[in-house]
Structures are given as structure tokens and as C-alpha cells.
């Protein structure tokens, strides 16, 4: 089995207006993930708004999470930064606190070349000693990891996994097959993009890196379990029940929707970091209606 597999749940990071982590709210979110027995927690990903948090607040969020999970499940934590030295420091913090791996994106204001990204990732892996997950997220970074670059990075000691984006669901199987041919055995291949993730897991991906699982982990676990047991029909049936949520993700962005879901489920009341604004009341009513329309076992 790959180092990372199954469902990796990505919660929001509740903060106040000054960017200070709300420890009580974060613990409520993490508790839901523990009850659902997700396979790992993806802390401080894009949904966790890592790029908006100071090094101190990132340490605070990770420390709170690791204290609560007490080694019961791996915690993969975002260590991305604009500067390589800052990313190294964040990865060193994560290793010292006990994170299982670091999630690293090619974040930059200036467009990066493949060689620059390779140097960035290999430096962070080497100097931190923390296992690194390649985070290919072109929707926010505007950098896409080409197959040759992924193959180069997979040969670097300490780079152990990749979190791929998804595009068309019917292209995932071919993408996964091609990537498996070029990557070392045991290198974990996972996908994000929740509305296509059921097909990725059915195709044999190791991991689903899920936004929705950060707030509704149970229903996501049922999809992963069905796919892993070879029951594609059941995985697709459950996924079909989530189409209203996937439509809202596409319309308003998954980040904004999960903040609204956290409030509607009375887990916590938090706003995304400015300049991102909370959704207006009309959008929240749409989300409430979609939530009410989900099967009872999907809305816990």
C-alpha cells in the first residue's frame, strides 16, 4: 500500500479577522474527521487557507491538530510559501511537530520554469527531511506539473506522493495509467477535484484529497470504501446524490461553500480570510436547500 491512501480530508482553518486560529472551532472540525475515521487529514491546504496564515499561526493549527489526533491518523500539512527558504522553515516546523508529510505547491508571483520548481521541491525535501507531497494545483498557482517534471521529482529522496487535479472524468483512467508507468512503485498517486474524485478512486487512484470530506467526511468515506471494494456502481450512486453540492462548488468555489456548510451544520461560525468574502444570504439559502436534500447519512 502507498504511503498515503484512502480519504484525505481537508478542513477549513477557522480564524478571526486578524488571522488568529480559533482553536476551539478547529478542534470541532478535527473531531468530526476522527469520528468518521478518515485515512488522513490534509491540514492547511488551499481549503485551509495556508497562504493567508503566518508561520506562527500555521504552527498553532498543526500543534492543535496533532494534539487532538494523538497519532491516530496521519496529518499532511501545507508547507507552501513564495520563497524556498520560507518553505524549508515551514517544513522543518512540521517535521519537528510530528506531521506525516508536507504538501507543497509551486506558489509564485513570477511564473516559474520546470527547473526552478524542481530546485524548489528538491531543496525543501532535502533540507527539511519531511516527506513531501507534490501539490499540482494550476487553478490557483497557474503552474502545471508536466509528466517529465513529475517523473524527475519522483526520483528525489523524500518526495513520496502527488496530489493531481482532475479535469474530465473520462480522462482520469488514462492519466492515472500513464502516471503509474513512469513513477516508482509505492509512490502515492492521488486526485483532488471532488466532483471527479469518485471516478479517480474507481480507476484505482491511491488517495482522494477531498474538500467536502473536511466538513462531511462520512459520505466521502462511503464513496472511497465502495471504490476500494470494487463496487463502482455504489460509489457512483452515492456520488450522484452529491451532484447538488458539486454544482454549488463550481458556481461559488468549494472554499466559500464549505465555510457556509460549517455554519449551517453548527460546527463553527467563521469567515474566510479577507479579501475573500462570505457568501451572500441568497447563496447560503441555496446551500441550505442542497444540504437538506441530501440523504440522511450524507448530511451528518
mmCIF file with all atom_site columns, C-alpha atoms in Angstrom, residues 38-114:
data_model
loop_
_atom_site.group_PDB
_atom_site.id
_atom_site.type_symbol
_atom_site.label_atom_id
_atom_site.label_alt_id
_atom_site.label_comp_id
_atom_site.label_asym_id
_atom_site.label_entity_id
_atom_site.label_seq_id
_atom_site.pdbx_PDB_ins_code
_atom_site.Cartn_x
_atom_site.Cartn_y
_atom_site.Cartn_z
_atom_site.occupancy
_atom_site.B_iso_or_equiv
_atom_site.pdbx_formal_charge
_atom_site.auth_seq_id
_atom_site.auth_comp_id
_atom_site.auth_asym_id
_atom_site.auth_atom_id
_atom_site.pdbx_PDB_model_num
ATOM 1  C CA . UNK A 1 38  ? -10.759 9.317  7.626   1.00 0.00 ? 38  UNK A CA 1
ATOM 2  C CA . UNK A 1 39  ? -7.446  7.915  6.446   1.00 0.00 ? 39  UNK A CA 1
ATOM 3  C CA . UNK A 1 40  ? -5.543  11.178 6.811   1.00 0.00 ? 40  UNK A CA 1
ATOM 4  C CA . UNK A 1 41  ? -6.079  14.870 7.463   1.00 0.00 ? 41  UNK A CA 1
ATOM 5  C CA . UNK A 1 42  ? -4.941  17.453 4.935   1.00 0.00 ? 42  UNK A CA 1
ATOM 6  C CA . UNK A 1 43  ? -4.335  20.444 7.169   1.00 0.00 ? 43  UNK A CA 1
ATOM 7  C CA . UNK A 1 44  ? -3.553  23.883 5.773   1.00 0.00 ? 44  UNK A CA 1
ATOM 8  C CA . UNK A 1 45  ? -4.268  23.058 2.171   1.00 0.00 ? 45  UNK A CA 1
ATOM 9  C CA . UNK A 1 46  ? -5.904  25.585 -0.119  1.00 0.00 ? 46  UNK A CA 1
ATOM 10 C CA . UNK A 1 47  ? -9.174  24.975 1.744   1.00 0.00 ? 47  UNK A CA 1
ATOM 11 C CA . UNK A 1 48  ? -7.205  25.542 4.938   1.00 0.00 ? 48  UNK A CA 1
ATOM 12 C CA . UNK A 1 49  ? -6.091  28.929 3.516   1.00 0.00 ? 49  UNK A CA 1
ATOM 13 C CA . UNK A 1 50  ? -2.430  28.260 4.316   1.00 0.00 ? 50  UNK A CA 1
ATOM 14 C CA . UNK A 1 51  ? -1.192  31.074 2.114   1.00 0.00 ? 51  UNK A CA 1
ATOM 15 C CA . UNK A 1 52  ? -3.055  33.627 4.260   1.00 0.00 ? 52  UNK A CA 1
ATOM 16 C CA . UNK A 1 53  ? -1.557  32.494 7.584   1.00 0.00 ? 53  UNK A CA 1
ATOM 17 C CA . UNK A 1 54  ? 1.653   33.462 9.338   1.00 0.00 ? 54  UNK A CA 1
ATOM 18 C CA . UNK A 1 55  ? 4.257   30.887 10.275  1.00 0.00 ? 55  UNK A CA 1
ATOM 19 C CA . UNK A 1 56  ? 3.203   31.224 13.914  1.00 0.00 ? 56  UNK A CA 1
ATOM 20 C CA . UNK A 1 57  ? -0.461  30.545 13.134  1.00 0.00 ? 57  UNK A CA 1
ATOM 21 C CA . UNK A 1 58  ? 0.407   27.590 10.927  1.00 0.00 ? 58  UNK A CA 1
ATOM 22 C CA . UNK A 1 59  ? 2.389   26.099 13.813  1.00 0.00 ? 59  UNK A CA 1
ATOM 23 C CA . UNK A 1 60  ? -0.559  26.758 16.117  1.00 0.00 ? 60  UNK A CA 1
ATOM 24 C CA . UNK A 1 61  ? -3.039  24.997 13.813  1.00 0.00 ? 61  UNK A CA 1
ATOM 25 C CA . UNK A 1 62  ? -0.754  21.998 13.340  1.00 0.00 ? 62  UNK A CA 1
ATOM 26 C CA . UNK A 1 63  ? 0.035   21.709 17.038  1.00 0.00 ? 63  UNK A CA 1
ATOM 27 C CA . UNK A 1 64  ? -3.664  21.771 17.956  1.00 0.00 ? 64  UNK A CA 1
ATOM 28 C CA . UNK A 1 65  ? -4.478  19.155 15.334  1.00 0.00 ? 65  UNK A CA 1
ATOM 29 C CA . UNK A 1 66  ? -1.654  16.798 16.260  1.00 0.00 ? 66  UNK A CA 1
ATOM 30 C CA . UNK A 1 67  ? -2.513  17.144 19.935  1.00 0.00 ? 67  UNK A CA 1
ATOM 31 C CA . UNK A 1 68  ? -6.103  16.135 19.221  1.00 0.00 ? 68  UNK A CA 1
ATOM 32 C CA . UNK A 1 69  ? -5.387  13.287 16.809  1.00 0.00 ? 69  UNK A CA 1
ATOM 33 C CA . UNK A 1 70  ? -2.655  11.866 19.083  1.00 0.00 ? 70  UNK A CA 1
ATOM 34 C CA . UNK A 1 71  ? -1.152  9.816  16.275  1.00 0.00 ? 71  UNK A CA 1
ATOM 35 C CA . UNK A 1 72  ? -4.438  8.113  15.347  1.00 0.00 ? 72  UNK A CA 1
ATOM 36 C CA . UNK A 1 73  ? -4.233  9.288  11.723  1.00 0.00 ? 73  UNK A CA 1
ATOM 37 C CA . UNK A 1 74  ? -1.527  10.891 9.579   1.00 0.00 ? 74  UNK A CA 1
ATOM 38 C CA . UNK A 1 75  ? -1.590  14.659 9.198   1.00 0.00 ? 75  UNK A CA 1
ATOM 39 C CA . UNK A 1 76  ? -0.377  16.075 5.890   1.00 0.00 ? 76  UNK A CA 1
ATOM 40 C CA . UNK A 1 77  ? 0.221   19.796 6.269   1.00 0.00 ? 77  UNK A CA 1
ATOM 41 C CA . UNK A 1 78  ? 0.631   22.579 3.736   1.00 0.00 ? 78  UNK A CA 1
ATOM 42 C CA . UNK A 1 79  ? 4.171   23.969 3.747   1.00 0.00 ? 79  UNK A CA 1
ATOM 43 C CA . UNK A 1 80  ? 3.931   26.145 0.659   1.00 0.00 ? 80  UNK A CA 1
ATOM 44 C CA . UNK A 1 81  ? 5.425   29.628 0.516   1.00 0.00 ? 81  UNK A CA 1
ATOM 45 C CA . UNK A 1 82  ? 6.619   32.065 -2.121  1.00 0.00 ? 82  UNK A CA 1
ATOM 46 C CA . UNK A 1 83  ? 10.253  31.760 -1.032  1.00 0.00 ? 83  UNK A CA 1
ATOM 47 C CA . UNK A 1 84  ? 12.170  28.481 -0.892  1.00 0.00 ? 84  UNK A CA 1
ATOM 48 C CA . UNK A 1 85  ? 13.798  29.333 2.439   1.00 0.00 ? 85  UNK A CA 1
ATOM 49 C CA . UNK A 1 86  ? 10.394  30.038 3.973   1.00 0.00 ? 86  UNK A CA 1
ATOM 50 C CA . UNK A 1 87  ? 9.015   26.738 2.683   1.00 0.00 ? 87  UNK A CA 1
ATOM 51 C CA . UNK A 1 88  ? 12.043  24.950 4.163   1.00 0.00 ? 88  UNK A CA 1
ATOM 52 C CA . UNK A 1 89  ? 11.362  26.568 7.544   1.00 0.00 ? 89  UNK A CA 1
ATOM 53 C CA . UNK A 1 90  ? 7.690   25.617 7.436   1.00 0.00 ? 90  UNK A CA 1
ATOM 54 C CA . UNK A 1 91  ? 8.572   22.039 6.525   1.00 0.00 ? 91  UNK A CA 1
ATOM 55 C CA . UNK A 1 92  ? 11.107  21.904 9.360   1.00 0.00 ? 92  UNK A CA 1
ATOM 56 C CA . UNK A 1 93  ? 8.414   23.137 11.759  1.00 0.00 ? 93  UNK A CA 1
ATOM 57 C CA . UNK A 1 94  ? 6.044   20.455 10.502  1.00 0.00 ? 94  UNK A CA 1
ATOM 58 C CA . UNK A 1 95  ? 8.619   17.699 10.936  1.00 0.00 ? 95  UNK A CA 1
ATOM 59 C CA . UNK A 1 96  ? 9.525   18.878 14.446  1.00 0.00 ? 96  UNK A CA 1
ATOM 60 C CA . UNK A 1 97  ? 5.872   18.899 15.497  1.00 0.00 ? 97  UNK A CA 1
ATOM 61 C CA . UNK A 1 98  ? 5.198   15.432 14.089  1.00 0.00 ? 98  UNK A CA 1
ATOM 62 C CA . UNK A 1 99  ? 3.409   15.845 10.759  1.00 0.00 ? 99  UNK A CA 1
ATOM 63 C CA . UNK A 1 100 ? 3.479   12.800 8.494   1.00 0.00 ? 100 UNK A CA 1
ATOM 64 C CA . UNK A 1 101 ? 4.195   14.784 5.323   1.00 0.00 ? 101 UNK A CA 1
ATOM 65 C CA . UNK A 1 102 ? 4.200   18.237 3.820   1.00 0.00 ? 102 UNK A CA 1
ATOM 66 C CA . UNK A 1 103 ? 2.002   19.379 0.945   1.00 0.00 ? 103 UNK A CA 1
ATOM 67 C CA . UNK A 1 104 ? 3.964   21.689 -1.337  1.00 0.00 ? 104 UNK A CA 1
ATOM 68 C CA . UNK A 1 105 ? 2.633   23.768 -4.228  1.00 0.00 ? 105 UNK A CA 1
ATOM 69 C CA . UNK A 1 106 ? 4.559   25.773 -6.808  1.00 0.00 ? 106 UNK A CA 1
ATOM 70 C CA . UNK A 1 107 ? 3.267   29.096 -5.497  1.00 0.00 ? 107 UNK A CA 1
ATOM 71 C CA . UNK A 1 108 ? 4.850   32.156 -7.093  1.00 0.00 ? 108 UNK A CA 1
ATOM 72 C CA . UNK A 1 109 ? 4.054   35.691 -8.220  1.00 0.00 ? 109 UNK A CA 1
ATOM 73 C CA . UNK A 1 110 ? 6.531   35.367 -11.096 1.00 0.00 ? 110 UNK A CA 1
ATOM 74 C CA . UNK A 1 111 ? 5.865   32.415 -13.443 1.00 0.00 ? 111 UNK A CA 1
ATOM 75 C CA . UNK A 1 112 ? 8.256   29.569 -12.719 1.00 0.00 ? 112 UNK A CA 1
ATOM 76 C CA . UNK A 1 113 ? 10.188  27.266 -15.032 1.00 0.00 ? 113 UNK A CA 1
ATOM 77 C CA . UNK A 1 114 ? 10.337  23.498 -14.571 1.00 0.00 ? 114 UNK A CA 1
#
